[in-house]
Amino acid sequence: MSDEIVGLDRPEVTLAAGEGRAESGLRRLTIGGQPFYVLKQRGRFAAMAYDHGRLLAQEIESGAFPEIVSTIARSVNLESGLFSQVASALYRAYSDRVLAHSSKEFRDAVDGLAAGYRDGRPSPKFSDLEVRDALVAIEVGNVVDGVLHAFSIPGLRAAKAPGVLALVLSRLDDPEARNYLESAKQDKAKQKDVARILQALGGPDNRVDFACTGFAVPAPLAAGGLHLHARNLDADLYNWNKAPVLSLLDETGGNAAWHKYAAFGTAGLIYPGGISGLNDAGIAVSLHQMSTTEVESGFLFDHGDIAPFVQQRMLREAGSVDDAVAIAEDTRHFAAWTFFVSDAKTGKVRRIEVNGERVRVTKHEGEAVAQTNHFLHHDMMERLFDEDDNHFTPTFGKWLETHARFDSVSAALEADAGRQKIDAGWAVDWLASSRDGSLEKIRQAMSHPPDPLAAERAFGRVPRKVYGQLGSIVLADPQRRPWRDQVWMTTGDRQPSPHSSYAGWQVDWQGFELNPLADPTLRRVTHYETGGRRNWEVSLERYLWARLARSRPRDAAGELLRRRPTAQEDRDGVAGAIHLLGSAIELAAMDRLVEVPYHYLRARLCHAAGDYAAAEKDWRLLRAIWAWQNDAPAVPAAWPVSVPRVMPLMHPYDGALVALLSTATEDLLNGDTAWDGRQDRLDLARGLFAQVKQDCFGGKPAHFDLEAWIALVDEIGAKGGGGVELPTPNFVTAE
């Protein structure tokens, strides 16, 4: 069935003699009308990076790089010229510093890609500086995020401010800006201004973020006798699938003890092994992002490396999980990550958790293991929610979301491991799963549990994310017999990517070839379509488009903005997002489904747009769902479908948010705070937040963001909805 892949009969594209620096061949394929690239390379890392840039120069200009470059430019273009200068200098300082303190091998490869791209285009769209910024943006974003959070903690802000400001001052020429920052070293009010600048740099629409759900299953617990390692890449790079690249790489000419490896990436990404991959020794890896205040942007002695390149080195150099651990322990790290590593030969799995100060390892032997976006080693886990934690989740919604994903996937692994169920098809289904682990616990605790569909969501606390760009699955033979290893990669023929087709390839390590699998060549999740959710599945894309209307603003010509949106452009983006959410709601209703995240985000955006009557309608529907779930008096509401297939469940945190934010909306709709039921609704919000705090944290410290929401209850109670500034709506976690 390889005829489903168009272009296999065409010769590889290579560089003419004297043009290339490595041995490189590129296949330009089409799968279901979607471009797909297979890149085979032999040589040194820097030489392969040069060839990558030259062979894929055109794709680099239309792929992920424009998003990264425009996001950086937009995030430093603030409301005042002074603040814009400070933001630009701050980003410049950290980007330059991270690259300068990386290894020479990595810096040479960055320069190699920039040179190859430049030589591959007659009039390059991006400068060498922009290429360099794009290649380290993922780590720089992590560092800035850590500094941002440090500046949100008064004591830590005072401790770190002088060092941060001195670093920024070194990049400033303007006398006014320099004087401002000099005075900010001792001026707490100005330090708060710097914190707001950092907030703009690291806000939900301005970060190039990775999230990700993964799992590893040793061969004895999987089907077909093959070890399985799978992951979703959740990244704010929506052009990723304009040029998805499956790479087969061989650097063993420089060291015979190294390994060939297959890895998953996109045009311009010179470290695809830093996303996920498999090597010829049966080592599989995936990288998972965290946040920490324990960041480093430079090192007094020696050098560090950005996490994606460290993981690519694991594929290149590790023959065992212990080798991978040694690489992590011998490297200086800039920020917080988990290297999720498994070995087909032994069934061993390692979570290697790092930040700028330390490395810790959790060992698993012969277990099916899940991984999301929080540390699990005792020394590293988030427990105090202050500067002493080794990592942090930026919001309580994110904390709840990463734990819910972990719980749902862990439960599925526990149920199916060792029963000959877990194969590539199982992985495809779970990477596109709608199961909300926190709602499933509520469902199972009910005296008469409803249909499991009640605990499913389109987006939010589920493995499938609104910014899911890649699904990858590797199957590896524990006996390391030839032609047994497989790699599966999403083609991006639909969004979000976990719902797109996966193309399967057999890896011939000895022959250094990737061959399409024959049975089947392509597969994708089908149970939504066959189970009567065809229209609902299309609604996922509309929600995604709604997020893009807010997070990826464009000008009148359709180009991504490299500046702060004007007030009118911002209003247009909100209006477009509201319209698209309405389309998502209608599509879901065609399959008799009511999606809480769709109504919640539309209510938030209608409120932001000043259309309080429209917002109140969605809040009323969500209040009606909560009332039904809790046997409270019915709330009259306009439903998108007369008889829902199943009544959706809500988490108490959802209920608290709805009660609180609907109060703010009705204050503005009524023009005052003297309306019937207002105090009861605020009391409901306060009580539900207290319940969530007790359920999640007991008598221990609670998440700082949950405490902020609790404080907002009193603030709205005292000032009214018009007297407070609400947090930015979060499409990823649905708050």
XYZ file of C-alpha atoms in Angstrom:
735
model
C 0.000 0.000 0.000
C 3.000 2.310 -0.350
C 1.272 3.837 -3.403
C -0.585 6.004 -0.860
C 2.716 7.892 -0.618
C 3.361 9.865 -3.803
C 6.933 10.494 -4.903
C 8.734 7.366 -3.760
C 9.612 6.549 -7.361
C 11.391 9.876 -7.812
C 15.149 10.126 -7.160
C 16.407 11.783 -3.999
C 17.241 15.459 -4.187
C 20.944 15.947 -3.494
C 23.390 18.836 -3.610
C 25.764 19.121 -6.514
C 29.429 18.370 -6.022
C 31.047 21.192 -4.084
C 27.731 22.524 -2.760
C 27.131 20.145 0.142
C 29.180 19.497 3.251
C 27.755 16.089 4.197
C 26.224 13.130 2.381
C 22.569 14.165 2.210
C 19.525 13.035 0.260
C 16.019 14.476 0.478
C 12.800 12.849 -0.699
C 9.983 15.303 -1.345
C 6.827 13.240 -0.895
C 3.100 13.868 -0.754
C 0.792 11.948 1.570
C -2.904 12.658 1.216
C -2.105 15.944 -0.508
C 0.160 16.949 2.368
C 3.908 17.552 1.825
C 6.154 15.139 3.711
C 9.946 14.994 3.658
C 12.368 12.145 4.328
C 15.925 13.344 4.927
C 18.894 10.956 5.115
C 22.242 12.382 6.172
C 25.720 11.147 6.959
C 28.483 13.375 8.315
C 29.380 15.740 11.126
C 26.580 17.573 12.887
C 27.561 21.009 11.555
C 27.925 19.672 8.009
C 24.513 17.992 8.143
C 23.006 21.230 9.483
C 24.422 23.131 6.502
C 22.947 20.646 4.018
C 19.624 20.686 5.882
C 19.460 24.454 5.532
C 20.387 24.407 1.856
C 18.096 21.528 0.815
C 15.105 22.836 2.798
C 15.707 26.594 2.463
C 12.362 27.263 0.787
C 10.461 25.189 3.359
C 12.237 26.992 6.208
C 10.756 30.265 4.976
C 7.190 28.938 5.006
C 7.406 26.641 8.041
C 7.958 27.102 11.756
C 10.604 29.830 11.512
C 8.184 32.654 10.514
C 6.102 31.867 13.609
C 9.097 31.858 15.923
C 10.596 35.051 14.498
C 7.280 36.939 14.502
C 6.444 35.773 18.034
C 9.769 37.081 19.335
C 9.351 40.398 17.499
C 5.750 40.836 18.669
C 6.570 40.015 22.299
C 9.165 42.803 22.557
C 6.980 45.442 20.869
C 5.231 46.924 23.902
C 2.995 49.892 24.652
C 5.857 52.348 25.169
C 9.115 52.922 23.340
C 11.059 52.726 26.580
C 9.568 49.386 27.567
C 10.082 48.054 24.041
C 13.774 48.904 24.260
C 14.056 47.171 27.617
C 12.177 44.092 26.365
C 14.304 43.894 23.226
C 17.504 44.212 25.229
C 16.324 41.590 27.701
C 15.525 39.061 24.980
C 18.723 39.891 23.110
C 20.760 39.375 26.276
C 19.313 35.955 27.032
C 19.296 34.681 23.458
C 22.912 35.722 22.880
C 23.995 34.383 26.240
C 22.385 30.956 25.866
C 23.980 30.460 22.464
C 27.373 31.789 23.573
C 27.424 29.406 26.545
C 26.462 26.373 24.470
C 29.046 23.902 23.205
C 31.176 24.744 20.185
C 29.678 21.756 18.362
C 26.191 23.175 18.750
C 27.242 26.711 17.836
C 28.963 25.413 14.724
C 25.778 23.591 13.704
C 23.702 26.758 14.218
C 26.118 28.650 11.999
C 25.981 25.769 9.524
C 22.202 25.943 9.182
C 22.308 29.733 8.817
C 24.937 29.445 6.066
C 23.131 26.625 4.254
C 19.832 28.489 4.349
C 21.523 31.672 3.126
C 23.221 29.803 0.262
C 19.953 28.086 -0.636
C 17.905 31.272 -1.204
C 18.729 34.096 -3.619
C 17.121 36.636 -1.258
C 16.837 35.120 2.246
C 13.829 36.271 4.260
C 15.639 35.788 7.574
C 18.942 37.197 8.774
C 21.610 35.038 10.390
C 20.628 36.575 13.733
C 16.975 35.589 13.271
C 18.006 32.040 12.362
C 20.146 31.814 15.483
C 17.335 33.206 17.627
C 14.873 30.693 16.183
C 17.128 27.726 16.946
C 17.569 28.577 20.624
C 14.097 30.121 21.185
C 12.710 27.072 22.965
C 15.410 27.232 25.652
C 15.466 31.030 25.834
C 11.693 30.984 26.383
C 12.201 28.585 29.263
C 14.843 30.844 30.822
C 12.710 33.981 30.417
C 9.740 32.109 31.897
C 11.828 31.282 34.969
C 13.019 34.874 35.362
C 9.423 36.075 34.907
C 8.219 33.845 37.709
C 11.111 34.898 39.938
C 10.078 38.542 39.430
C 6.527 37.664 40.533
C 7.825 36.633 43.978
C 8.756 39.821 45.914
C 11.669 38.390 47.899
C 13.133 36.559 44.940
C 12.602 39.596 42.693
C 14.678 41.736 45.044
C 17.438 39.103 45.076
C 17.590 38.535 41.333
C 16.796 42.018 40.004
C 20.332 43.494 40.184
C 21.872 40.608 38.228
C 19.116 40.500 35.614
C 19.134 44.261 35.126
C 22.926 44.369 34.837
C 22.725 41.747 32.096
C 20.109 43.779 30.218
C 22.037 47.022 30.645
C 24.918 45.495 28.727
C 22.669 45.398 25.642
C 21.245 48.924 25.896
C 22.617 52.004 24.123
C 19.771 54.479 24.705
C 20.633 56.810 27.650
C 17.018 57.054 28.866
C 16.591 53.298 28.931
C 19.950 52.819 30.646
C 19.090 55.377 33.324
C 15.730 53.732 33.875
C 17.255 50.307 34.464
C 20.074 51.676 36.623
C 17.492 53.191 38.948
C 15.397 50.002 38.813
C 18.184 48.090 40.566
C 17.026 49.697 43.826
C 13.531 50.927 42.908
C 10.896 48.300 43.758
C 8.201 50.058 41.722
C 10.357 49.957 38.607
C 11.202 46.325 39.310
C 7.474 45.672 39.077
C 7.486 47.408 35.691
C 10.233 45.036 34.574
C 8.072 42.171 35.809
C 5.263 43.397 33.535
C 7.710 43.484 30.615
C 8.674 39.907 31.386
C 4.984 39.020 31.528
C 4.607 40.293 27.964
C 7.613 38.240 26.856
C 6.354 35.077 28.524
C 2.585 35.473 28.158
C 0.366 32.669 26.806
C 0.352 34.156 23.288
C 4.066 34.997 23.166
C 5.903 31.823 24.145
C 7.182 29.144 21.803
C 5.999 26.411 24.134
C 6.307 22.617 24.259
C 4.026 20.467 26.429
C 3.573 16.777 25.522
C 2.138 13.447 26.663
C 4.232 10.304 26.299
C 4.401 6.686 27.338
C 6.813 3.771 27.098
C 5.804 0.096 27.173
C 8.383 -2.725 27.377
C 8.025 -5.504 24.803
C 6.673 -8.156 27.255
C 3.790 -5.812 28.133
C 3.053 -4.679 24.561
C 1.525 -6.491 21.603
C 3.568 -8.188 18.918
C 6.744 -8.527 20.959
C 7.924 -4.986 20.206
C 8.898 -2.261 22.664
C 6.775 0.887 22.221
C 7.610 4.531 22.963
C 5.118 7.219 21.888
C 4.561 10.919 22.393
C 2.572 13.966 21.357
C 4.521 17.127 20.649
C 2.386 20.037 21.819
C 4.052 23.199 20.535
C 2.968 26.688 19.535
C 4.294 26.113 16.014
C 1.242 25.843 13.779
C 3.289 25.875 10.572
C 5.177 22.771 11.698
C 3.252 20.586 9.283
C 3.910 22.724 6.254
C 7.175 20.790 6.120
C 7.257 17.735 8.440
C 10.626 15.991 8.197
C 11.459 12.399 9.119
C 15.251 12.141 9.435
C 17.658 9.206 9.363
C 21.033 10.397 10.622
C 24.498 8.853 10.847
C 27.369 10.607 12.597
C 29.334 7.403 13.266
C 32.075 8.470 10.888
C 33.309 10.706 13.676
C 33.093 7.998 16.331
C 32.565 4.290 15.608
C 30.986 3.802 19.047
C 28.127 6.155 18.197
C 24.742 5.143 16.785
C 22.582 5.850 13.783
C 19.193 7.270 14.667
C 15.782 8.155 13.255
C 14.113 11.322 14.481
C 11.023 13.488 13.974
C 11.143 17.172 13.098
C 10.282 19.973 10.700
C 12.192 22.125 8.212
C 14.862 24.163 9.986
C 14.993 21.972 13.088
C 18.596 20.752 13.182
C 17.971 18.714 16.348
C 14.995 16.453 15.454
C 16.383 13.956 17.957
C 15.609 16.609 20.540
C 11.914 16.020 19.906
C 11.754 12.213 19.829
C 13.417 9.315 18.082
C 14.984 5.847 18.094
C 18.570 4.705 17.614
C 20.055 1.466 16.291
C 20.709 0.238 19.847
C 16.983 0.337 20.649
C 17.133 3.523 22.740
C 13.999 5.670 22.394
C 13.633 9.210 23.710
C 11.141 12.061 24.031
C 11.598 15.510 25.568
C 9.094 17.106 27.949
C 9.201 20.752 29.007
C 8.879 22.092 32.555
C 9.295 25.534 34.141
C 11.671 26.531 36.935
C 13.175 29.550 38.651
C 16.405 27.529 38.887
C 17.578 28.719 35.474
C 21.027 29.508 34.143
C 21.762 31.660 31.106
C 25.514 31.189 31.267
C 28.276 29.365 33.090
C 31.439 30.683 34.696
C 33.338 27.538 33.814
C 32.810 25.154 30.898
C 29.622 25.334 28.804
C 26.087 23.949 28.677
C 23.744 22.872 25.899
C 20.097 23.408 25.117
C 17.962 20.415 26.078
C 16.945 19.347 22.540
C 20.597 18.978 21.521
C 21.377 17.076 24.740
C 18.631 14.594 23.885
C 19.883 14.285 20.300
C 23.262 13.398 21.766
C 21.561 10.646 23.756
C 20.320 9.108 20.514
C 23.731 9.525 18.917
C 25.834 8.244 21.806
C 23.775 6.109 24.204
C 23.585 2.326 23.998
C 21.725 2.032 27.297
C 19.595 4.127 29.617
C 22.614 4.456 31.907
C 24.555 6.025 29.037
C 21.738 8.531 28.583
C 21.792 9.363 32.294
C 25.553 9.890 32.141
C 25.169 12.352 29.262
C 22.596 14.347 31.245
C 24.734 14.309 34.389
C 27.840 15.434 32.501
C 26.030 18.414 30.898
C 25.207 21.846 32.297
C 21.525 22.686 31.756
C 19.862 26.055 31.266
C 16.315 25.281 32.435
C 13.850 22.523 33.373
C 13.128 19.446 31.277
C 12.455 15.732 31.518
C 14.358 13.423 29.187
C 12.056 10.392 28.919
C 14.291 7.494 27.853
C 13.530 3.809 27.302
C 15.530 0.783 26.144
C 13.932 -1.890 23.952
C 16.620 -4.445 24.910
C 15.995 -4.346 28.657
C 12.580 -2.742 29.078
C 14.160 -0.129 31.355
C 12.707 3.379 31.461
C 14.324 6.467 32.954
C 12.865 9.854 33.736
C 15.860 12.185 33.785
C 14.676 15.424 35.397
C 16.913 18.481 35.144
C 16.975 22.188 35.850
C 19.778 24.737 35.980
C 21.017 23.414 39.310
C 20.560 19.649 39.473
C 19.782 16.326 37.771
C 17.621 13.611 39.288
C 16.651 10.212 37.871
C 13.582 8.034 38.434
C 14.078 4.388 37.474
C 11.465 1.972 36.131
C 12.205 -1.667 35.361
C 9.789 -3.614 33.185
C 6.889 -1.198 33.725
C 4.570 0.652 31.368
C 5.247 4.294 32.207
C 3.468 7.585 31.410
C 5.047 11.042 31.175
C 3.511 14.524 31.019
C 4.739 17.932 32.235
C 5.538 17.799 35.919
C 8.498 16.417 37.823
C 7.953 13.187 39.729
C 11.259 12.623 41.557
C 10.864 13.351 45.262
C 13.580 16.010 45.174
C 12.125 17.779 42.159
C 8.345 17.746 42.495
C 6.333 20.891 43.057
C 5.181 20.995 46.661
C 5.685 24.411 48.298
C 4.646 26.571 45.322
C 7.343 29.117 46.090
C 10.928 29.886 45.141
C 12.205 26.753 46.897
C 10.524 24.361 44.441
C 12.681 22.866 41.701
C 9.971 23.481 39.112
C 6.631 25.230 38.876
C 3.467 25.089 36.814
C 2.528 28.622 35.693
C -1.167 28.279 36.513
C -3.318 26.026 38.647
C -5.146 25.025 35.469
C -1.834 23.745 34.095
C -1.109 21.907 37.353
C -4.491 20.196 37.227
C -4.157 19.516 33.499
C -0.744 17.809 33.562
C -1.797 15.632 36.500
C -5.092 14.719 34.809
C -3.288 13.681 31.598
C -0.826 11.630 33.625
C -3.634 9.927 35.561
C -5.705 9.036 32.492
C -2.790 7.598 30.509
C -1.421 5.760 33.551
C -4.834 4.174 34.161
C -5.039 3.069 30.524
C -1.558 1.551 30.667
C -2.376 -0.277 33.885
C -5.577 -1.670 32.367
C -4.053 -2.886 29.085
C -0.373 -3.657 29.724
C 0.413 -7.350 29.407
C -2.846 -8.130 27.598
C -1.574 -7.973 24.006
C -3.510 -4.745 23.445
C -0.852 -2.052 23.300
C 0.366 -1.600 19.737
C 0.669 1.259 17.246
C -3.112 1.494 16.881
C -3.564 1.703 20.662
C -0.964 4.475 20.786
C -2.664 6.385 17.962
C -5.965 6.264 19.856
C -4.496 7.399 23.154
C -2.455 10.225 21.679
C -5.799 11.526 20.340
C -7.680 10.734 23.555
C -10.515 12.898 24.906
C -10.372 11.363 28.388
C -10.113 13.919 31.197
C -8.527 12.090 34.124
C -9.935 14.504 36.701
C -13.487 14.164 35.354
C -13.159 10.384 35.115
C -12.483 10.237 38.861
C -15.661 12.251 39.454
C -17.642 10.011 37.102
C -16.505 6.810 38.783
C -17.292 8.205 42.240
C -20.947 8.882 41.330
C -23.542 6.493 42.733
C -24.780 5.815 39.217
C -21.859 6.607 36.901
C -23.020 8.065 33.582
C -21.695 7.086 30.172
C -17.861 7.441 30.013
C -18.441 10.052 27.296
C -19.484 12.412 30.109
C -15.843 12.536 31.252
C -14.489 13.369 27.796
C -13.610 16.824 26.546
C -12.550 18.333 23.254
C -9.667 20.198 24.879
C -8.320 21.088 28.290
C -7.180 18.327 30.627
C -6.853 15.681 27.912
C -3.851 14.148 26.052
C -4.852 15.817 22.769
C -3.974 19.510 22.937
C -5.091 22.484 20.862
C -1.451 23.004 19.865
C -0.680 19.358 19.108
C 1.673 19.424 16.094
C 3.214 15.947 16.020
C 2.476 12.416 17.084
C 5.369 9.956 16.982
C 5.485 6.260 17.778
C 8.498 3.955 17.702
C 8.345 0.169 17.863
C 11.659 -1.557 18.531
C 12.697 -5.189 18.586
C 14.178 -6.168 21.980
C 16.405 -8.766 20.287
C 17.671 -6.140 17.820
C 16.964 -8.265 14.768
C 17.187 -6.445 11.423
C 14.138 -4.915 9.700
C 11.959 -5.160 12.822
C 12.076 -1.540 14.037
C 9.282 0.829 12.997
C 8.756 4.572 13.243
C 5.361 6.239 12.837
C 4.933 9.984 12.322
C 1.884 12.192 11.799
C 1.611 13.828 8.401
C -0.388 16.854 9.560
C -3.125 16.321 6.988
C -5.629 17.523 9.584
C -5.500 19.487 12.818
C -4.893 18.988 15.637
C -2.134 16.703 14.446
C -2.932 13.695 16.691
C -6.033 13.299 14.485
C -4.035 13.303 11.267
C -2.722 10.262 9.417
C 0.360 8.493 10.718
C 2.800 7.217 8.108
C 4.645 4.052 9.115
C 8.232 3.265 8.107
C 10.483 0.250 8.554
C 14.008 1.197 9.614
C 16.831 -0.631 7.855
C 19.802 0.353 9.978
C 22.383 -1.632 8.028
C 21.174 -0.459 4.630
C 20.551 3.037 6.030
C 17.057 3.279 4.597
C 13.491 4.082 5.587
C 10.931 1.925 3.772
C 7.145 2.448 3.937
C 5.337 -0.259 5.852
C 2.906 -2.233 3.749
C 0.233 -3.256 6.228
C -0.837 -0.560 6.757
C 1.196 2.335 5.416
C -1.154 4.886 6.964
C -3.376 4.808 10.023
C -5.278 7.331 12.069
C -7.767 7.451 14.940
C -11.137 6.324 13.597
C -13.386 5.648 16.576
C -14.693 9.227 16.694
C -15.869 9.037 13.107
C -17.331 5.538 13.378
C -18.844 6.344 16.776
C -21.016 9.186 15.518
C -18.664 12.086 16.218
C -17.652 13.024 12.684
C -18.882 16.643 12.964
C -17.553 16.982 16.496
C -14.110 15.963 15.189
C -14.236 18.832 12.690
C -15.159 21.166 15.563
C -11.715 20.574 17.075
C -10.169 22.411 14.145
C -12.549 25.368 14.562
C -11.492 25.732 18.209
C -7.873 25.626 17.080
C -8.553 28.348 14.517
C -10.185 30.423 17.250
C -7.006 30.232 19.270
C -4.933 31.247 16.259
C -7.122 34.307 15.777
C -5.892 35.433 19.193
C -2.355 34.036 19.414
C -1.152 34.469 15.825
C -2.391 37.926 14.714
C -1.914 38.803 11.039
C -1.989 41.975 9.003
C -4.385 42.775 6.153
C -2.169 40.853 3.712
C -2.269 37.744 5.896
C 1.317 38.048 7.131
C 2.121 37.239 10.759
C 2.535 40.441 12.746
C 5.985 41.331 13.971
C 4.600 44.086 16.159
C 1.988 44.647 18.826
C -1.529 44.422 17.316
C -3.427 47.686 17.065
C -6.590 48.056 19.121
C -8.670 47.401 16.004
C -6.629 44.340 15.062
C -7.072 43.031 18.577
C -10.841 43.574 18.427
C -10.958 41.847 15.038
C -9.058 38.887 16.478
C -11.484 38.559 19.385
C -14.483 38.815 17.031
C -12.986 36.176 14.738
C -12.349 33.837 17.668
C -15.934 34.265 18.933
C -17.288 33.451 15.471
C -15.121 30.342 15.163
C -16.103 29.123 18.625
C -19.730 29.488 17.537
C -18.951 27.297 14.540
C -17.327 24.712 16.822
C -20.410 24.710 19.058
C -22.712 24.173 16.072
C -20.605 21.304 14.714
C -20.550 19.546 18.078
C -24.308 20.019 18.383
C -24.806 18.230 15.048
C -23.582 15.120 16.885
C -25.714 16.051 19.935
C -22.708 17.018 22.033
C -22.236 20.023 24.310
C -18.600 21.008 24.800
C -17.895 22.910 28.022
C -14.571 24.420 26.791
C -16.239 25.922 23.713
C -18.889 27.725 25.733
C -16.469 28.712 28.470
C -13.965 30.347 26.111
C -16.741 32.046 24.120
C -18.129 33.508 27.337
C -14.662 34.775 28.289
C -14.102 36.379 24.895
C -17.590 37.898 24.677
C -16.953 39.458 28.079
C -13.602 40.813 26.838
C -15.359 42.244 23.767
C -17.941 43.998 25.919
C -20.838 41.828 24.715
C -22.019 40.962 28.201
C -25.442 39.713 27.090
C -23.852 37.096 24.820
C -21.384 36.115 27.541
C -24.211 35.716 30.048
C -25.972 33.207 27.763
C -22.943 30.926 27.747
C -22.377 31.370 31.480
C -26.032 30.484 32.057
C -25.653 27.252 30.078
C -22.572 26.271 32.084
C -24.367 27.097 35.337
C -27.240 24.889 34.184
C -24.847 21.977 33.597
C -23.327 22.443 37.051
C -26.776 22.640 38.671
C -27.853 19.391 36.959
C -24.668 17.617 38.055
C -25.200 18.628 41.675
C -28.990 18.214 41.938
C -29.380 21.964 42.487
C -32.393 23.994 41.317
C -32.484 24.092 37.528
C -31.066 27.115 35.736
C -32.993 28.071 32.572
C -30.621 28.176 29.603
C -30.521 28.076 25.816
C -29.021 24.747 24.800
C -27.309 24.196 21.423
C -29.024 20.803 21.185
C -32.443 19.839 22.520
C -31.436 16.429 23.856
C -27.678 16.018 24.432
C -26.285 12.554 23.853
C -24.780 12.786 27.334
C -24.726 15.518 29.948
C -21.105 16.703 30.255
C -19.481 16.684 33.661
C -17.692 19.650 35.175
C -14.869 19.740 37.710
C -15.455 21.796 40.888
C -12.713 24.121 39.630
C -14.773 24.669 36.458
C -17.828 25.324 38.598
C -15.947 27.863 40.702
C -14.637 29.725 37.654
C -18.083 29.864 36.086
C -19.705 31.143 39.285
C -17.037 33.819 39.750
C -16.662 35.032 36.182
C -20.387 35.013 35.465
C -20.749 37.324 38.459
C -18.291 39.766 36.882
C -20.227 39.613 33.606
C -23.620 40.209 35.227
C -22.243 43.159 37.206
C -21.394 44.828 33.917
C -24.555 43.674 32.173
C -26.731 45.115 34.953
C -24.623 48.238 35.429
C -24.330 47.673 39.195
C -23.798 44.993 41.841
C -27.283 45.148 43.389
C -28.836 42.151 41.647
C -30.555 39.160 43.191
C -28.411 36.087 43.816
C -25.061 37.852 43.514
C -23.830 37.031 47.013
C -25.024 33.425 46.736
C -23.057 33.020 43.511
C -19.901 34.489 45.032
C -20.345 32.211 48.036
C -20.643 29.252 45.657
C -17.405 30.256 43.925
C -15.643 30.720 47.251
C -16.875 27.377 48.554
C -15.905 25.473 45.407
C -12.421 27.007 45.344
C -12.035 25.990 49.002
C -13.157 22.449 48.113
C -10.633 22.253 45.289
C -7.890 23.559 47.575
C -8.685 20.925 50.190
C -9.061 18.077 47.692
C -5.803 18.851 45.896
C -3.557 20.056 48.707
C -5.152 19.235 52.057
C -3.505 21.316 54.742
C -0.344 21.832 52.682
C 0.547 24.942 50.688
C -1.737 25.446 47.683
C -0.838 26.546 44.178
C -0.159 30.293 44.026
C -2.521 30.706 41.058
C -5.375 28.987 42.888
C -4.773 31.390 45.781
C -4.966 34.270 43.290
C -8.341 33.082 42.014
C -9.577 32.816 45.618
C -8.417 36.381 46.259
C -10.228 37.484 43.094
C -13.547 36.357 44.640
C -13.170 38.965 47.379
C -11.939 41.594 44.915
C -14.911 41.148 42.583
C -17.187 41.062 45.604
C -15.885 44.432 46.767
C -15.196 46.260 43.493
C -17.635 44.668 41.072
C -16.857 43.110 37.713
C -15.885 46.426 36.183
C -13.308 47.181 38.854
C -10.984 44.251 38.310
C -8.673 43.004 35.583
C -9.387 39.394 34.686
C -6.605 36.928 33.736
C -6.015 36.319 30.025
C -8.232 33.458 28.757
C -6.259 30.251 28.305
C -7.262 28.139 25.295
C -4.762 25.378 26.112
C -6.046 24.330 29.521
C -9.493 25.935 29.001
C -8.446 27.772 32.195
